[in-house]
Coordinates of C-alpha atoms and ligand atoms in Angstrom, one line a residue:
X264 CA -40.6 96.1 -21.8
X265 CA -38.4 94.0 -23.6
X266 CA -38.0 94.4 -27.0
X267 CA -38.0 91.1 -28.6
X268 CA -38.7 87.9 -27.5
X269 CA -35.5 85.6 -26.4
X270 CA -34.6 81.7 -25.9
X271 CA -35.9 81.9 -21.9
X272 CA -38.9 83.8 -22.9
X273 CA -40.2 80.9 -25.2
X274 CA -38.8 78.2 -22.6
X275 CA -40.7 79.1 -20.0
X276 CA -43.8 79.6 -22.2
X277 CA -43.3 76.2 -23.3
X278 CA -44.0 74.8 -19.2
X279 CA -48.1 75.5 -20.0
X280 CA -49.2 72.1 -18.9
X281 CA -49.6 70.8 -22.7
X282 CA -50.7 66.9 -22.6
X283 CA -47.7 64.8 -24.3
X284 CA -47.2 61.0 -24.3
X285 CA -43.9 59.2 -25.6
X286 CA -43.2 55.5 -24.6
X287 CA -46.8 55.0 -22.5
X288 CA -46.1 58.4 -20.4
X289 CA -47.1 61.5 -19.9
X290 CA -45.0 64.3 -20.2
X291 CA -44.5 66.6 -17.3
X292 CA -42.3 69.4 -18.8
X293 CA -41.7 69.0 -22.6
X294 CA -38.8 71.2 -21.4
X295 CA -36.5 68.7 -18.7
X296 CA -37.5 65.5 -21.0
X297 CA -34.8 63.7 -22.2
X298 CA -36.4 63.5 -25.3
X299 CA -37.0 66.5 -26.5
X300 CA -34.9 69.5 -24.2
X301 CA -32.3 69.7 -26.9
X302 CA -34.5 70.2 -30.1
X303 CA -36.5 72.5 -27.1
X304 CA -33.3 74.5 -26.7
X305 CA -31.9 75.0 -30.3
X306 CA -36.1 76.5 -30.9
X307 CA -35.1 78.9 -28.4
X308 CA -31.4 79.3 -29.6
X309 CA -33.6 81.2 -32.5
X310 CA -35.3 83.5 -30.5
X311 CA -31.8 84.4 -28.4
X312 CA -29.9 85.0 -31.9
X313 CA -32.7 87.2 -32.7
X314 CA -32.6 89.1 -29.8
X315 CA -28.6 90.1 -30.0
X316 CA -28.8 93.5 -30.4
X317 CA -26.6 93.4 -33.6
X318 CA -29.0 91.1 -35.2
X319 CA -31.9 93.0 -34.2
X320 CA -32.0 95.0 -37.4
X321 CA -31.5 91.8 -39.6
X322 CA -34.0 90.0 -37.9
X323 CA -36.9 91.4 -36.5
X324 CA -39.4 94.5 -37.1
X325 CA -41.6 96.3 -35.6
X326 CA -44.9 96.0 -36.7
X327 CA -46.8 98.7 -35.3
X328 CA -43.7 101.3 -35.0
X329 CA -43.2 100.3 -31.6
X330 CA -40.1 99.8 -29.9
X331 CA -41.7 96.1 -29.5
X332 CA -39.9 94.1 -32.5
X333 CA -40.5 90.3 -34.0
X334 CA -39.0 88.2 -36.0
X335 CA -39.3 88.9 -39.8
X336 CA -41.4 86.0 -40.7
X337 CA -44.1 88.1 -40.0
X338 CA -43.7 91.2 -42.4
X339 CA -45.7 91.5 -45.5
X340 CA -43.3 92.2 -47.8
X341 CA -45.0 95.5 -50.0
X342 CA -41.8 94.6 -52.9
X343 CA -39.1 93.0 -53.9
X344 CA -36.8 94.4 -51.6
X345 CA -38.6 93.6 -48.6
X346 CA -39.2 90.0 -49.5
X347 CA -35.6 89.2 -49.9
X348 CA -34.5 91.4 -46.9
X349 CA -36.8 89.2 -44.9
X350 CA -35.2 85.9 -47.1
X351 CA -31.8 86.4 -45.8
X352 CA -33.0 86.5 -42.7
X353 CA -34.6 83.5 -42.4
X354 CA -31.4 82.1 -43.9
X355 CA -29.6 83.3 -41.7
X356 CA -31.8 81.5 -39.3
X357 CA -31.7 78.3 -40.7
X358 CA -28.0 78.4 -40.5
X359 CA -28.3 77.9 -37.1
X360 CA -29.6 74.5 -37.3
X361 CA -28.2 73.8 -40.6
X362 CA -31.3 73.8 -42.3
X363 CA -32.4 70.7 -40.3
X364 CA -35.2 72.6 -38.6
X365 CA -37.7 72.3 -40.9
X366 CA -40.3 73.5 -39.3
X367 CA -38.9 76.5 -37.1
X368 CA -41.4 79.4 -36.6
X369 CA -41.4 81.0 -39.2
X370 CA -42.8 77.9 -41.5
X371 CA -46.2 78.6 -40.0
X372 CA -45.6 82.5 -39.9
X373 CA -45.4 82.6 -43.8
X374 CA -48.5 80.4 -44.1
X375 CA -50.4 82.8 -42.3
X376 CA -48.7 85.9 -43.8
X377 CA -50.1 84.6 -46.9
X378 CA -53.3 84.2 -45.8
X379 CA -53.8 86.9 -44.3
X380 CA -52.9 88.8 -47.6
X381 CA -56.1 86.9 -48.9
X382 CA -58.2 88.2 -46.2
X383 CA -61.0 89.2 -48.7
X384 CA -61.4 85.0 -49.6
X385 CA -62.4 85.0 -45.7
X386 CA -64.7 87.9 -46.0
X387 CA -66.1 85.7 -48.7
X388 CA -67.1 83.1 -46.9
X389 CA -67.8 84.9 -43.8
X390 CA -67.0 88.3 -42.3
X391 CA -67.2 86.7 -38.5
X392 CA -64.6 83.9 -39.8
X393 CA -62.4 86.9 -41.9
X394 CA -62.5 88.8 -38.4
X395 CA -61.0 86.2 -36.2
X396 CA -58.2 85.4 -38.8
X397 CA -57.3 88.6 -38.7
X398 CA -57.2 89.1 -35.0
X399 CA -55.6 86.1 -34.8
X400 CA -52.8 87.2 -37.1
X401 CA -52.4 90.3 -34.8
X402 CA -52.1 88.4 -31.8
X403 CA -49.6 85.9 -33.3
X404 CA -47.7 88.6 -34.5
X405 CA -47.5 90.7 -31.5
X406 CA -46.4 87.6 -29.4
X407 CA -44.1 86.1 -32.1
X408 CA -45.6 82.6 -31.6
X409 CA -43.5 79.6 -32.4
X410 CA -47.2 77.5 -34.2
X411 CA -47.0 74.3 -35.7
X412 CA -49.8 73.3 -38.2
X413 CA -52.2 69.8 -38.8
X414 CA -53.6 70.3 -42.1
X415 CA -53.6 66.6 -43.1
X416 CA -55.6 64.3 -42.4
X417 CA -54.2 60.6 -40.7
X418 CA -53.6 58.3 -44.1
X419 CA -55.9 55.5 -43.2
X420 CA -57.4 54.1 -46.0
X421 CA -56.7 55.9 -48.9
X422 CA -58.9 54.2 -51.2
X423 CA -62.0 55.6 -49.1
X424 CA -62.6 59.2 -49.1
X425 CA -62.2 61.3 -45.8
X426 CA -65.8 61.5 -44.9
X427 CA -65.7 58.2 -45.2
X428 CA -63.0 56.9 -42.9
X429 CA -63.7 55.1 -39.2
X430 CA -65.3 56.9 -36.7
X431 CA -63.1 58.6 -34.6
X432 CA -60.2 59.3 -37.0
X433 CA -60.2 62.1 -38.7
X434 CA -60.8 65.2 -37.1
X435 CA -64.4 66.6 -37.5
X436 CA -66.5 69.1 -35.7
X437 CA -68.7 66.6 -33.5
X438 CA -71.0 69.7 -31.9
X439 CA -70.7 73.3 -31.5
X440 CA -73.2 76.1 -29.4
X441 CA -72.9 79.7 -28.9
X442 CA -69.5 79.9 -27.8
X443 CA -67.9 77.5 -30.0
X444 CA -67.5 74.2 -32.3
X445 CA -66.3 70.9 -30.7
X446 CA -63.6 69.0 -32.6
X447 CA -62.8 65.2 -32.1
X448 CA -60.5 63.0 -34.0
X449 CA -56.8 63.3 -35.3
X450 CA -54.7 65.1 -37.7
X451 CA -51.0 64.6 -38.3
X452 CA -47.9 65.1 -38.4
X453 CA -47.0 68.0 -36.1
X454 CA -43.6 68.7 -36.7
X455 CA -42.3 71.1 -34.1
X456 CA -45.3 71.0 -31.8
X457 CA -43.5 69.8 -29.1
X458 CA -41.7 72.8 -28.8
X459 CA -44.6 75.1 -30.6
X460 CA -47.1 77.3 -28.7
X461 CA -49.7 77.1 -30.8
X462 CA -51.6 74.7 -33.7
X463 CA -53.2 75.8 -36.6
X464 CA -55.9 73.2 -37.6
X465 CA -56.9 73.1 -41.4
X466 CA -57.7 70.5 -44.1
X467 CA -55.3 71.0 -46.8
X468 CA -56.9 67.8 -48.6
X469 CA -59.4 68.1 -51.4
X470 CA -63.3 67.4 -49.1
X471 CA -66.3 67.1 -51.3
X472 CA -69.8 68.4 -50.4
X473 CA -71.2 66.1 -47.4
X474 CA -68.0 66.2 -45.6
X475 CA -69.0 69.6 -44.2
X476 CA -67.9 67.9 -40.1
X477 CA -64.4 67.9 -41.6
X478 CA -64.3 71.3 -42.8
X479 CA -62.9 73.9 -41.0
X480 CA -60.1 75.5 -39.5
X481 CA -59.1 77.0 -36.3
X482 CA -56.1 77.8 -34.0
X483 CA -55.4 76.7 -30.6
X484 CA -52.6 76.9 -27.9
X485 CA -50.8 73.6 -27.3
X486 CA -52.2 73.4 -23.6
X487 CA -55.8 73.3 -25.4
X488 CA -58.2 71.0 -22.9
X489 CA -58.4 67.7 -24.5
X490 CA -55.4 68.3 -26.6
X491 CA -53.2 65.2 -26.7
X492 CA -50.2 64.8 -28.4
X493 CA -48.3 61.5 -29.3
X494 CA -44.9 61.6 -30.0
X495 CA -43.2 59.6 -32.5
X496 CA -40.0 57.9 -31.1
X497 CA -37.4 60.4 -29.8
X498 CA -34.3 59.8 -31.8
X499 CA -32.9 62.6 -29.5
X500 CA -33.6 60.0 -26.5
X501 CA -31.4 57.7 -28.5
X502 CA -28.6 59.9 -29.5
X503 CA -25.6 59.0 -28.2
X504 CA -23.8 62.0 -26.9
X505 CA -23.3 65.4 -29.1
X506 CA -20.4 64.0 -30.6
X507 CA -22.1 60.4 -31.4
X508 CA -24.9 61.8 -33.1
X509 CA -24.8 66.1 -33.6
X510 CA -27.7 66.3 -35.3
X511 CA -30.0 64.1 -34.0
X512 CA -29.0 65.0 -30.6
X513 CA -29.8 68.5 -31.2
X514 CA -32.6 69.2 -33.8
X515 CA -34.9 66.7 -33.4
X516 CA -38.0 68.3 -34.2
X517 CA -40.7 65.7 -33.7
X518 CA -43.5 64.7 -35.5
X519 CA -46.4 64.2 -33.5
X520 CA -50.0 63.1 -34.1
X521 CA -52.6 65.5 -32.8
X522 CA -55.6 63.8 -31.4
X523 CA -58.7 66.2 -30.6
X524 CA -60.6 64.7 -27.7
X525 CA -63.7 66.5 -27.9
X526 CA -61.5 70.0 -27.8
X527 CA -63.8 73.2 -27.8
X528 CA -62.7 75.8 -29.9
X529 CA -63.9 79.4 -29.3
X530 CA -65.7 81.3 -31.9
X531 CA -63.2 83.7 -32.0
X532 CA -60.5 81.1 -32.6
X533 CA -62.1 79.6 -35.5
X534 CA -61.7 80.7 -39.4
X535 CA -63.4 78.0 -41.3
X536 CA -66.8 76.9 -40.2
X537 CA -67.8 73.8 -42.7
X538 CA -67.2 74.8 -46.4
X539 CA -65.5 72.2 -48.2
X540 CA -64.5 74.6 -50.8
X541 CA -63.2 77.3 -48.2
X542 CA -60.7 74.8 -47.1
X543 CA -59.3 74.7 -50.3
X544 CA -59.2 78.4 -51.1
X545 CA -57.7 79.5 -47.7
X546 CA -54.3 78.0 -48.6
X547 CA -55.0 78.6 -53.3
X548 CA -56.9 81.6 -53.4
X549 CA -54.9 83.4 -50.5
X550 CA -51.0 83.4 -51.1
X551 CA -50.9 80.9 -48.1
X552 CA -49.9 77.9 -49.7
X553 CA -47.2 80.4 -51.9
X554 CA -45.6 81.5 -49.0
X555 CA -45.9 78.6 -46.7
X556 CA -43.3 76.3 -49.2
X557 CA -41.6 79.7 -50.5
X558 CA -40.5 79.3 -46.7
X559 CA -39.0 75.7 -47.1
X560 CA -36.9 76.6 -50.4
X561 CA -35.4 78.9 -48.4
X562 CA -34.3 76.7 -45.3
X563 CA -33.5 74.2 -47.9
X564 CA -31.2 76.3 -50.0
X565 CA -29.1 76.0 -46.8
X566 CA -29.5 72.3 -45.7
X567 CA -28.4 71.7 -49.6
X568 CA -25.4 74.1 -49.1
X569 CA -24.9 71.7 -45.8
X570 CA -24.4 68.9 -47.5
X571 CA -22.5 70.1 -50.6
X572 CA -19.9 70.8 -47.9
X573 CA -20.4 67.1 -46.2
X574 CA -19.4 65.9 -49.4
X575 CA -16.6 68.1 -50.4
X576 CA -15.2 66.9 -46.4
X577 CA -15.9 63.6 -47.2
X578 CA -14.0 63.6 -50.4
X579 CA -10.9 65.7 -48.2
X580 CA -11.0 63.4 -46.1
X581 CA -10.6 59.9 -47.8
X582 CA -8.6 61.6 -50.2
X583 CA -10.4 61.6 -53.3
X584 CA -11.3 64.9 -54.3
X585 CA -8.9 65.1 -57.0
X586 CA -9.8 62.1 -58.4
X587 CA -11.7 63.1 -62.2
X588 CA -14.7 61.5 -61.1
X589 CA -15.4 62.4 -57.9
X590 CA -14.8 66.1 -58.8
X591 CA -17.6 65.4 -61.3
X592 CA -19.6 64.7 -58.9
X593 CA -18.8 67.0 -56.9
X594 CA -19.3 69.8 -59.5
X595 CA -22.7 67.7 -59.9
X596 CA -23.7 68.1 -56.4
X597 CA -22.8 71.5 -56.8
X598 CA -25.0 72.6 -59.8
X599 CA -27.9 71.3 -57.2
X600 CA -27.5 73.4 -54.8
X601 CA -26.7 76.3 -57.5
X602 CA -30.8 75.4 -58.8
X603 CA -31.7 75.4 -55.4
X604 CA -30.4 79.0 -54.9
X605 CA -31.9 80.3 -58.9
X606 CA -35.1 79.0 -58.3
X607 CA -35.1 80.7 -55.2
X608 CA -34.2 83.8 -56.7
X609 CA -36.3 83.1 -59.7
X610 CA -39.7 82.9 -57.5
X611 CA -38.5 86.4 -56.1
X612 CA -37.7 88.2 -58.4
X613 CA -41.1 86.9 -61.1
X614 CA -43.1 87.7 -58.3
X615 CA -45.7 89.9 -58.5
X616 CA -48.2 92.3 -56.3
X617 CA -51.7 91.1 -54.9
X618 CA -53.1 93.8 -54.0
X619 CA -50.7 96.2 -51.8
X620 CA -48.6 92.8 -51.3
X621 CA -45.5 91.3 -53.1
X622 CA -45.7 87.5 -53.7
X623 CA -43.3 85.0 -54.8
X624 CA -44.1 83.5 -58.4
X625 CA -46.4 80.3 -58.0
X626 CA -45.1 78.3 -60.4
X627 CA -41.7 79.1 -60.0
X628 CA -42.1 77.8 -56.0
X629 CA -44.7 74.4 -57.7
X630 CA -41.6 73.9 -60.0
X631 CA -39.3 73.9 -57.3
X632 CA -41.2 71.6 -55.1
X633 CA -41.8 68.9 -57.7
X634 CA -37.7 68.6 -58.9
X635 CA -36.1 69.3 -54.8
X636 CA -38.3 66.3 -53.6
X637 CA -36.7 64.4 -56.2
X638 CA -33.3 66.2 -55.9
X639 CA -33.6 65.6 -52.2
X640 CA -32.6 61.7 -52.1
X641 CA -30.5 61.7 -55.2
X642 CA -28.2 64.4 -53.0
X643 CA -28.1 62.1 -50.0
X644 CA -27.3 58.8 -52.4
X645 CA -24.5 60.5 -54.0
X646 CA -23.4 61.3 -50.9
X647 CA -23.2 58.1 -50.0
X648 CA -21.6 56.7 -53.3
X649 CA -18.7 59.5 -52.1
X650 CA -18.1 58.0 -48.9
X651 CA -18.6 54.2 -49.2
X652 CA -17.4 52.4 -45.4
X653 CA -16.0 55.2 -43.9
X654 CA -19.5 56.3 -42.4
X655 CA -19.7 52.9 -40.9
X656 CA -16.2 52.1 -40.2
X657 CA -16.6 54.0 -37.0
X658 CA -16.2 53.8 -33.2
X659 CA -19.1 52.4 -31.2
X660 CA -19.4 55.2 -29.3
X661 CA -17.7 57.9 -27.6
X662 CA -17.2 55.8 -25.0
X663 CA -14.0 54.1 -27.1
X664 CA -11.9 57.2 -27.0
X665 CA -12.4 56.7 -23.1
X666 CA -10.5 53.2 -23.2
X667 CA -6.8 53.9 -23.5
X668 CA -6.5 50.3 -25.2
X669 CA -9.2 50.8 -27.1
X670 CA -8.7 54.4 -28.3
X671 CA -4.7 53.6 -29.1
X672 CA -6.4 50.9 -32.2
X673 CA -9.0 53.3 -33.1
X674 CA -6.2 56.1 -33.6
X675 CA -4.4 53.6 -35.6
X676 CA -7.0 52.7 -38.2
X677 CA -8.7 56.2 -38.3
X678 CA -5.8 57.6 -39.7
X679 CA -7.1 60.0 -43.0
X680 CA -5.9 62.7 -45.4
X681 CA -4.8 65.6 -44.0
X682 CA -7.0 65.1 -40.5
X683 CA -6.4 63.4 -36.9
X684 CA -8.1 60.6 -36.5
X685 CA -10.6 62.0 -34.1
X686 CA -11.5 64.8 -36.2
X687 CA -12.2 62.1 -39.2
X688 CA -14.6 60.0 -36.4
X689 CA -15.7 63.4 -35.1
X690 CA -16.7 64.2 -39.3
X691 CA -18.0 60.8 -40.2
X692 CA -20.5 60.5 -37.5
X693 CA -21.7 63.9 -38.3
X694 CA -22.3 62.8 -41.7
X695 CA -23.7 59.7 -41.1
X696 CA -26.3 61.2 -39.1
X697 CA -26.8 63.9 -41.4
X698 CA -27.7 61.5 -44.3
X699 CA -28.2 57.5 -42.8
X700 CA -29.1 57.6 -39.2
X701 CA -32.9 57.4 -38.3
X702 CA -33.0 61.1 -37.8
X703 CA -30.7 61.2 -41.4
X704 CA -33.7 58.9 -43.1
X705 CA -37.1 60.5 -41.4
X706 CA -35.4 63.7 -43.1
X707 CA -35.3 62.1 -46.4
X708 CA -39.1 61.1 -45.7
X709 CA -39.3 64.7 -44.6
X710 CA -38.3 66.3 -47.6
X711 CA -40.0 63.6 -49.8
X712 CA -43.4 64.4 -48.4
X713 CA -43.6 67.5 -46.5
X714 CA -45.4 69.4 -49.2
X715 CA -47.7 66.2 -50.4
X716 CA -46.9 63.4 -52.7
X717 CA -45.5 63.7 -56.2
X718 CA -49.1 63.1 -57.6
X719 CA -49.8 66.2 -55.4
X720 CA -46.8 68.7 -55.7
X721 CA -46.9 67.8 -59.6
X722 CA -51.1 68.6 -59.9
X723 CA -49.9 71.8 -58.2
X724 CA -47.5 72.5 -61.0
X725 CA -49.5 71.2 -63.6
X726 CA -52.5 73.8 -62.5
X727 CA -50.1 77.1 -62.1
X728 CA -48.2 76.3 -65.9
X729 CA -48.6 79.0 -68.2
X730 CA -50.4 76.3 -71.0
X731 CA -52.1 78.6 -73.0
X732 CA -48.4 80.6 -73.5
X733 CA -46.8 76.9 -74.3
X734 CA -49.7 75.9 -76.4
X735 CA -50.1 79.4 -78.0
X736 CA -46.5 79.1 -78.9
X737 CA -46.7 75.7 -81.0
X738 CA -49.7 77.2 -82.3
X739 CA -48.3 79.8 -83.8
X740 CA -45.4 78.0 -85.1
X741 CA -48.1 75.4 -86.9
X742 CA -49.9 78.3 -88.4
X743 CA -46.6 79.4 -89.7
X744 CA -46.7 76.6 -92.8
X745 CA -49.4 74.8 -94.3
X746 CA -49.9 71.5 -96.5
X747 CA -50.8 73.7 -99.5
X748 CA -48.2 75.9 -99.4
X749 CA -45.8 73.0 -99.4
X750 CA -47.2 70.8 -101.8
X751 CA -47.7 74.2 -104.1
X752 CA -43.1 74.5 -103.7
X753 CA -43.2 71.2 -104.2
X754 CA -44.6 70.9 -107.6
X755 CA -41.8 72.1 -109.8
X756 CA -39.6 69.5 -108.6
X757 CA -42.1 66.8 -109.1
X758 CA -42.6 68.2 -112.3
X759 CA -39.0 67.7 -113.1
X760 CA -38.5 64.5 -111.8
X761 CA -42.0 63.7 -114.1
X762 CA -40.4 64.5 -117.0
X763 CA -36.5 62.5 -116.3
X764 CA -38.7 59.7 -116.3
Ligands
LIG1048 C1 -41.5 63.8 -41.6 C2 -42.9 64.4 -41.9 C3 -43.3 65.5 -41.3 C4 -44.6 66.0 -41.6 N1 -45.0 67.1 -40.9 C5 -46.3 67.6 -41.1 C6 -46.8 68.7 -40.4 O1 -46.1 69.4 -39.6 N2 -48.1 69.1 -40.6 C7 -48.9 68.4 -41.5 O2 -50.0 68.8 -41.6 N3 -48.4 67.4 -42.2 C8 -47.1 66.9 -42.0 N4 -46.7 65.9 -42.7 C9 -47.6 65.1 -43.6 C10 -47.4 65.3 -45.0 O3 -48.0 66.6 -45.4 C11 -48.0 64.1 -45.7 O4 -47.2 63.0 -45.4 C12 -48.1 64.3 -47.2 O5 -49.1 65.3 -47.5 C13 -48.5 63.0 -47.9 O6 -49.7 62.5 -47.4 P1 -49.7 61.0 -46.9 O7 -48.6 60.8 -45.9 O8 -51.1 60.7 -46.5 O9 -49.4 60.2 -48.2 P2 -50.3 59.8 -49.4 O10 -51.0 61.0 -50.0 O11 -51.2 58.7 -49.0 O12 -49.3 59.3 -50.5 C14 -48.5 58.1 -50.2 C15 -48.3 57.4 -51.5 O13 -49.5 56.7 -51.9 C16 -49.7 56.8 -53.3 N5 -51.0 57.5 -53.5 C17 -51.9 57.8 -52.5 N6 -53.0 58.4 -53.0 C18 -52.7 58.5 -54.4 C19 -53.5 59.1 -55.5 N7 -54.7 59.7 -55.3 N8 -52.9 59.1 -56.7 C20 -51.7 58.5 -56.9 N9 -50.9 57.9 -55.9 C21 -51.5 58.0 -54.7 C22 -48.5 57.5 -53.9 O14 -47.5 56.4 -54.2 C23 -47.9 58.3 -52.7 O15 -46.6 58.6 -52.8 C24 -45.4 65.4 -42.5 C25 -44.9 64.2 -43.2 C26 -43.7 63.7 -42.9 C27 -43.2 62.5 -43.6

């Protein structure tokens, strides 16, 4: 037996007969496709790093003291200790794709770590459901499943509540019988399940009693009958080459909207039968929703560091960085991905124990949300205030360095500080696809939105404050002088100024 799983492993597990369309097709093997086998191989790139035996330690764990090991994602951290050891793994993950993986495996991992840590909110509502979530943690565990997750429901028309949206759109449990519920309609946006082996369905969205159809929650593999998955537009498909576009052509994760055509979901498989309230406490009353964006400060305190050092190139290599100015900005940019790091660190080390488990401070990771989605675009336009024409000022395409003539010019008028004048193209189109491409742009959007809106990220932070503290505070201070008092130290002076007159 091996004793982790690698890059082939999840490859081949990935040719299961799924049901994919992109451009009016159907997908034979997400795999071969030219528009996905890059962002297909840098998932399994993960998996291989993991299993080099001198990462082994850093990376993986054995769960049930078996020589089998998987990746960290999956430990329940008992202290502080263990929840940074498994951080810096997961880091060093994300360094692999630069941070531009947003959601690699163990996004979905952490969301069900943390619920599974709230087990006792399942028993709750149902010791069946509470049972199949945990079984279905073990069995994720033990095969160290790449899952995506569609816990949001299609936007539609927001100014009508979910229950109350077309027929057909959002996913709802149409019928169910002994061996199952029956689940038609669509949820979005499943980043990574291209390349995922499993989806965990949930509605992360506030339901209200009536809208029981819509509430529930269940896993399924990505080869699910009825399944069907539709691809937003590849922008691996329209990469270039590597050296055109590096990012794109390599970590494009997709974002795909899950349509349920009447899919049956086994009993076992299913961990929210309709409660409209259970749908909110399996992510807030379980450390799910804690550890689930806990995960994406930490890949983003490396996509940050990422593009601290595009601009710092950037500055190198127009020759700027010494410039007063630009080293403010610089030293700007730089205090942003400092916060990044502190509130990281901050959520870790405030955490606290639930039970036998460590958890990262809630409002710590609400605070970080709210000011990184902000940060997020305000990094990538000072970026481009650095750079000005020189991430468009560029060769066509590869193809020019091809073209003696051709390449001769571009050699002339690429000329930079300190660099050759392929390695400023080779930079600048790295950068421009890191922060203006299509790919650059959808991860703006990403990082915008991933975790809600800003009326939704800043409710989250408004719930989790410590107000009575702040208020408590200002109340004391209040208590601390009084009109009579004052008026009381006032009088002599009044008194004298009384008798001047
Ligand atoms: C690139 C990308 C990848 C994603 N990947 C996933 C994924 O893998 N899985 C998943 O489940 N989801 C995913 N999502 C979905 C994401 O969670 C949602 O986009 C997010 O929750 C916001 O919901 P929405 O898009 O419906 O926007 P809305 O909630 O409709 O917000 C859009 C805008 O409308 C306004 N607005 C709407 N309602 C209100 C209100 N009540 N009060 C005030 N203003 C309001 C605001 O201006 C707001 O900014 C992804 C999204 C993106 C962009």
């Amino acid at each position: 037996m091996k004793t982790c799983k690698t890059g082939a492993d999840h490859i081949k597990s990935l040719k299961d007969g799924r049901t994919v369309y992109i451009d009016g097709q159907v997908v034979v093997d997400v795999t071969e496709h030219p528009a996905f086998r890059n962002a297909v191989r840098s998932a399994a790139a993960l998996y291989d790093f993991q299993a080099q035996p001198e990462n082994l330690e850093l990376m993986t764990f054995s769960p049930d003291q078996s020589n089998r090991r998987v990746n960290r994602a999956w430990q329940m951290p008992r202290n502080y200790e263990e929840m940074v050891l498994r951080r810096k793994a997961l880091q060093a993950w994300a360094m692999l794709s630069c941070g531009y993986l947003g959601r690699s495996p163990d996004h979905v991992a952490f969301a069900l770590v943390g619920q599974r840590m709230g087990l006792e909110i399942f028993e709750k509502h149902s010791p069946q459901r509470a049972r199949a979530l945990a079984d279905y943690f073990e069995e994720a565990r033990r095969n160290d499943y790449f899952l995506t997750y569609v816990i949001i429901n299609p936007q539609a028309e927001r100014a009508k509540d979910w229950g109350d949206q077309a027929e057909g759109l959002v996913a709802r449990i149409v019928d169910e019988d002994s061996s199952g519920i029956t689940v038609r309609g669509a949820k979005l946006l499943g980043t990574s399940s291209i390349m995922a082996n499993e989806v965990l369905v949930a509605n992360l969205q506030p339901l209200k009693p009536g809208e029981e159809d819509l509430a529930f929650s269940c896993a399924l593999p990505m080869n699910a009958k009825g399944l069907r998955v539709l691809s937003r537009k590849s922008y691996e498909a329209a990469a270039l080459s590597r050296f055109d576009n590096p990012l794109s052509s390599m970590f494009d994760e997709n974002d795909a909207l899950m349509y349920f055509d009447d899919v049956k979901v086994p009993w076992p498989r299913v961990f929210v039968h309709r409660d409209t309230d259970m749908c909110r406490a399996q992510f807030h009353d379980t450390p799910g929703h804690s550890y689930q964006n806990y995960q994406a400060q930490i890949r983003l305190s490396v996509k940050i560091k990422f593009l601290c050092g595009l601009a710092h190139r950037i500055s190198e290599a127009i020759g700027t960085t010494n410039i007063p100015s630009v080293r403010e900005q610089l030293g700007f940019l730089a205090a942003q991905s400092g916060m990044v790091n502190a509130m990281l660190a901050g959520m870790e080390a405030e955490g606290s124990m639930r039970g036998e488990w460590y958890v990262p401070n809630k409002h710590y990771m609400y605070s970080a949300q709210v000011l990184t989605q902000d940060l997020y675009p305000r990094v990538i336009n000072l970026l481009r205030e650095l750079a000005g024409g020189s991430l468009i000022m560029l060769p066509s395409s590869i193809h020019d360095f091809a073209d003696a003539s051709v390449a001769k010019i571009v050699r002339t008028t690429q000329r930079a500080a300190g660099i050759a004048p392929e390695q400023k193209v080779k930079f600048m189109k790295a950068a421009w696809d890191a922060i203006g491409s299509e790919f650059g742009s959808r991860h703006t959007q990403y990082e915008m939105f991933y975790a809600g809106a800003r009326f939704v990220t800043t409710g989250h932070s408004f719930r989790t404050y410590d107000w009575d503290g702040a208020t408590g505070m200002v109340e004391r201070f209040l208590a601390s002088y009084d009109l009579a008092d004052e008026l009381a130290q006032l009088q002599p002076a009044g008194d004298k100024t009384a008798r001047q007159a």
